[in-house]
Coordinates of C-alpha atoms and ligand atoms in Angstrom, one line a residue:
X1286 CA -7.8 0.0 -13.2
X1287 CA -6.1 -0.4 -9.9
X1288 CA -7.6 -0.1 -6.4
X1289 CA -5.5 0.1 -3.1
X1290 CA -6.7 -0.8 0.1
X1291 CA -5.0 -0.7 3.1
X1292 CA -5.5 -3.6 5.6
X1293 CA -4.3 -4.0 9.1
X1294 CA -3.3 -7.2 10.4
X1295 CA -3.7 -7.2 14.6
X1296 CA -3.7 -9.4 17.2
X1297 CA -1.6 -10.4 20.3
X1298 CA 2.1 -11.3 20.2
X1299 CA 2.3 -14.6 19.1
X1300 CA -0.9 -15.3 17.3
X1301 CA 0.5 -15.6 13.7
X1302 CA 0.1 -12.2 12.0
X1303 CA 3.8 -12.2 10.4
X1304 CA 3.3 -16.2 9.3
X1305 CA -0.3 -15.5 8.0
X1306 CA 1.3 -12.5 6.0
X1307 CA 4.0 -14.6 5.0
X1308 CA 1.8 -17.5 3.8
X1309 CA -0.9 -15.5 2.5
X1310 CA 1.4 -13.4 0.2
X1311 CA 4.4 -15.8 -0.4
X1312 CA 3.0 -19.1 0.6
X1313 CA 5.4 -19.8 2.9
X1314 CA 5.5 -20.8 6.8
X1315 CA 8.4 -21.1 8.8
X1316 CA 9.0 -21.4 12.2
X1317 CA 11.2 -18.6 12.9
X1318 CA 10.6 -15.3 11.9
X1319 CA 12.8 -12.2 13.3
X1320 CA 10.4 -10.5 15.3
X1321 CA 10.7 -6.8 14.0
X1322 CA 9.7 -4.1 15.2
X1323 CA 7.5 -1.1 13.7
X1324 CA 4.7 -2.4 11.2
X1325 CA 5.5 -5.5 9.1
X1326 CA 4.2 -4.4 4.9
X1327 CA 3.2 -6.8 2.5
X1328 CA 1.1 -6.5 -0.6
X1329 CA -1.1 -8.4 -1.8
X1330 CA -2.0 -8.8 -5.7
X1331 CA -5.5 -9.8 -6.6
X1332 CA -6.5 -10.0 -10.4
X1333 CA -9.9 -9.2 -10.0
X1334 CA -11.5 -9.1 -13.7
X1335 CA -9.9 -8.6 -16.9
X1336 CA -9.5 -4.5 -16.0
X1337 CA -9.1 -4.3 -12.5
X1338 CA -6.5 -5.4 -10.5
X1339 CA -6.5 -4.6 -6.5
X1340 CA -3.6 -4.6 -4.3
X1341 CA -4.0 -5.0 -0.8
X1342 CA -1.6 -3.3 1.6
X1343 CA -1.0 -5.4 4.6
X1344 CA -0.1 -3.9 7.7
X1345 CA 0.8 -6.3 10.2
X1346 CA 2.0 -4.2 13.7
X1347 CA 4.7 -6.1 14.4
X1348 CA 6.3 -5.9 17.8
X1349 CA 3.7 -3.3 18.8
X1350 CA 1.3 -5.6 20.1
X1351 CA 2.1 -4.6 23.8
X1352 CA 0.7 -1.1 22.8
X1353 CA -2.4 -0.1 21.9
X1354 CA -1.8 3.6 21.8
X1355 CA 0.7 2.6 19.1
X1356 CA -1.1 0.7 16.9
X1357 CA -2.9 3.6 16.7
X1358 CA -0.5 5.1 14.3
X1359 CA -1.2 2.4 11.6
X1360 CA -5.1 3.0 11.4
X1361 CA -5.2 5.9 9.4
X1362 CA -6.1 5.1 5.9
X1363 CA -7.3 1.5 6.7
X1364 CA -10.0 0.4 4.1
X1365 CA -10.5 -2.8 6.4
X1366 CA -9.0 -4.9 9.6
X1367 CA -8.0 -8.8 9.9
X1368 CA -8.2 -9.6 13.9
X1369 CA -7.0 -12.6 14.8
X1370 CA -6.8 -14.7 17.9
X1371 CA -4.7 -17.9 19.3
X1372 CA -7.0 -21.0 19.5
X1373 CA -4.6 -22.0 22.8
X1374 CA -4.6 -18.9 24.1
X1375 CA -8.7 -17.9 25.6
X1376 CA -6.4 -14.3 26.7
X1377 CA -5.7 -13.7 23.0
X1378 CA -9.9 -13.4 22.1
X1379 CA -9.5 -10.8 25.0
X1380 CA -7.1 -8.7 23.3
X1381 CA -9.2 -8.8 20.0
X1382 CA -12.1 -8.2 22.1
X1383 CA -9.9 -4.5 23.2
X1384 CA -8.6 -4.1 19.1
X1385 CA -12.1 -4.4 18.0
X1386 CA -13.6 -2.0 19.9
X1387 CA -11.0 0.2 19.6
X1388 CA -11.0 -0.4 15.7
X1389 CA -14.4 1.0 15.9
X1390 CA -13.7 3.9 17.7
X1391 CA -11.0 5.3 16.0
X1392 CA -11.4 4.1 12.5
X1393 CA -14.6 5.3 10.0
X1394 CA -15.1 4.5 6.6
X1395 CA -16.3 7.9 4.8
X1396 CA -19.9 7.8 5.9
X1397 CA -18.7 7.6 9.0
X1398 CA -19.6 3.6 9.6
X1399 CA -17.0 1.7 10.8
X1400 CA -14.6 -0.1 8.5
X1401 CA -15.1 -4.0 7.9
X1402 CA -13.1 -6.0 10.1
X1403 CA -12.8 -10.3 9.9
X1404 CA -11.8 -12.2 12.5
X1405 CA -9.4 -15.4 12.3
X1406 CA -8.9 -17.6 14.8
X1407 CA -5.9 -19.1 14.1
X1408 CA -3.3 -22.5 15.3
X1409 CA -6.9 -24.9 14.7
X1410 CA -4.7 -27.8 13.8
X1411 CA -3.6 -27.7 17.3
X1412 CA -4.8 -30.2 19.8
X1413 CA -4.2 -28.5 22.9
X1414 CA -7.3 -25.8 21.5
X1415 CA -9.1 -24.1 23.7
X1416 CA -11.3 -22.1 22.3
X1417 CA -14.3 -23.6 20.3
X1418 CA -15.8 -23.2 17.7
X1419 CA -18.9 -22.3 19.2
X1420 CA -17.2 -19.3 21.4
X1421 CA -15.6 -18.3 18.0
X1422 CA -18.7 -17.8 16.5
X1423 CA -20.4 -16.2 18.9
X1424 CA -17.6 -13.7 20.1
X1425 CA -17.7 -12.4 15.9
X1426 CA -21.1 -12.1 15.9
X1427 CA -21.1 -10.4 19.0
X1428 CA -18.8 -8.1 18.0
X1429 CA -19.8 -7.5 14.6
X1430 CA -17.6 -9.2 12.5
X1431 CA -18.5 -9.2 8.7
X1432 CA -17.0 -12.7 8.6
X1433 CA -15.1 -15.2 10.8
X1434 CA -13.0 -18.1 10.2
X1435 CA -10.7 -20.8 11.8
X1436 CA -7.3 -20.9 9.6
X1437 CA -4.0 -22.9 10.5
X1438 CA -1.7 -20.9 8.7
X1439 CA 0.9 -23.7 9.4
X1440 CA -1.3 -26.2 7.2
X1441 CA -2.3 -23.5 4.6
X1442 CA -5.9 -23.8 5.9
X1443 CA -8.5 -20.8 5.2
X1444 CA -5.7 -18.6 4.0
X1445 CA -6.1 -17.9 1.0
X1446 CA -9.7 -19.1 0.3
X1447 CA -11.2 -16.4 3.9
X1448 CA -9.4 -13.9 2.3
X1449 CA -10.4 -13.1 -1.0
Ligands
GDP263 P1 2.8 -12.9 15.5 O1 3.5 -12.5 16.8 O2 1.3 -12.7 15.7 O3 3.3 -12.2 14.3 O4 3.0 -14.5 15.4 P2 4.0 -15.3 14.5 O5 3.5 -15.3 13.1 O6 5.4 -14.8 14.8 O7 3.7 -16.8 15.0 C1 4.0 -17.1 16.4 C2 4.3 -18.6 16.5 O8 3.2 -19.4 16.2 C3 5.4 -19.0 15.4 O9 6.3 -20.0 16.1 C4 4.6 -19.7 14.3 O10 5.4 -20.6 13.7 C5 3.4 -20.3 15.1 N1 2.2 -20.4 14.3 C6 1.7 -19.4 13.5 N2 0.5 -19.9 12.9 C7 0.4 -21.2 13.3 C8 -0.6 -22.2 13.1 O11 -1.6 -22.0 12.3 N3 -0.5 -23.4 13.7 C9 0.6 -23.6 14.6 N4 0.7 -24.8 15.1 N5 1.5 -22.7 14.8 C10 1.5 -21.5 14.2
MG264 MG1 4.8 -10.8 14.1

């Protein structure tokens, strides 16, 4: 059996959605990525038992970031979100702050709940961090994250293992 799921993969410019799609799907990380522009796709494989086999659909909005109104275009369809933040940047957790919410608003599972979003703050094996951990935490239980991590997709850490 196969199951799709559609995931979208937001955050401000420069946060590392294209390397953590690149990383988390192909293992790799580079420094220079051609910024594109419309959504980013990547799938995702997961074996999940003998029978069933789920891909994930990763939509990362790619040069939208400026927009919100835009981004708005991917959402339809999304089983689930990945948010993520700079650890540098403190204006970056604002803009997940304003994705989250509008997530939320603008995104229902069938019941009508709101779909499952994580939250990834990304670049932790940078020294010139900013944000910590403690403020992580809080802001994604705040906001009602279903889980939180802090990944440096540059050192393949959290990738693969938050996101399973
Ligand atoms: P996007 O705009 O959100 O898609 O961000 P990119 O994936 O293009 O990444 C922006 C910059 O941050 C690139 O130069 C990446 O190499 C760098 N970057 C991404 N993830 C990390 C990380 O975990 N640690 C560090 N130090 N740099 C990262
Ligand atoms: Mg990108």
């Amino acid at each position: 059996m196969e199951t799709v799921f559609k995931i979208l993969v937001i955050g401000a410019r420069g946060v590392g959605k294209t390397s953590f799609v690149q990383q988390y799907v192909h293992r790799i990380f580079t420094e220079n990525y051609k910024i594109t522009l419309g959504a980013d796709f990547a799938v995702k494989v997961l074996q999940w038992s003998e029978t069933e086999t789920i891909r994930l659909h990763l939509w990362d909005i790619a040069g939208m970031e400026q927009s919100l109104p835009l981004c708005r275009v991917y959402y339809r369809g999304a089983a689930g979100c990945l948010i993520m933040c700079d650890v540098t940047r403190p204006d970056t957790l604002v803009s997940a702050y304003h994705w989250k919410t509008d997530v939320d608003e603008n995104v229902q599972q069938l019941d009508g709940s709101p779909i499952p979003c994580m939250f990834l703050a990304n670049k932790c094996d940078r020294s010139d961090r900013q944000l910590s951990t403690e403020e992580i935490r809080k802001f994604s239980q705040e906001n009602n994250f279903i889980r939180w991590s802090e990944t440096s997709v540059k050192e393949n850490k959290n990738v693969l293992e938050t996101v399973r």
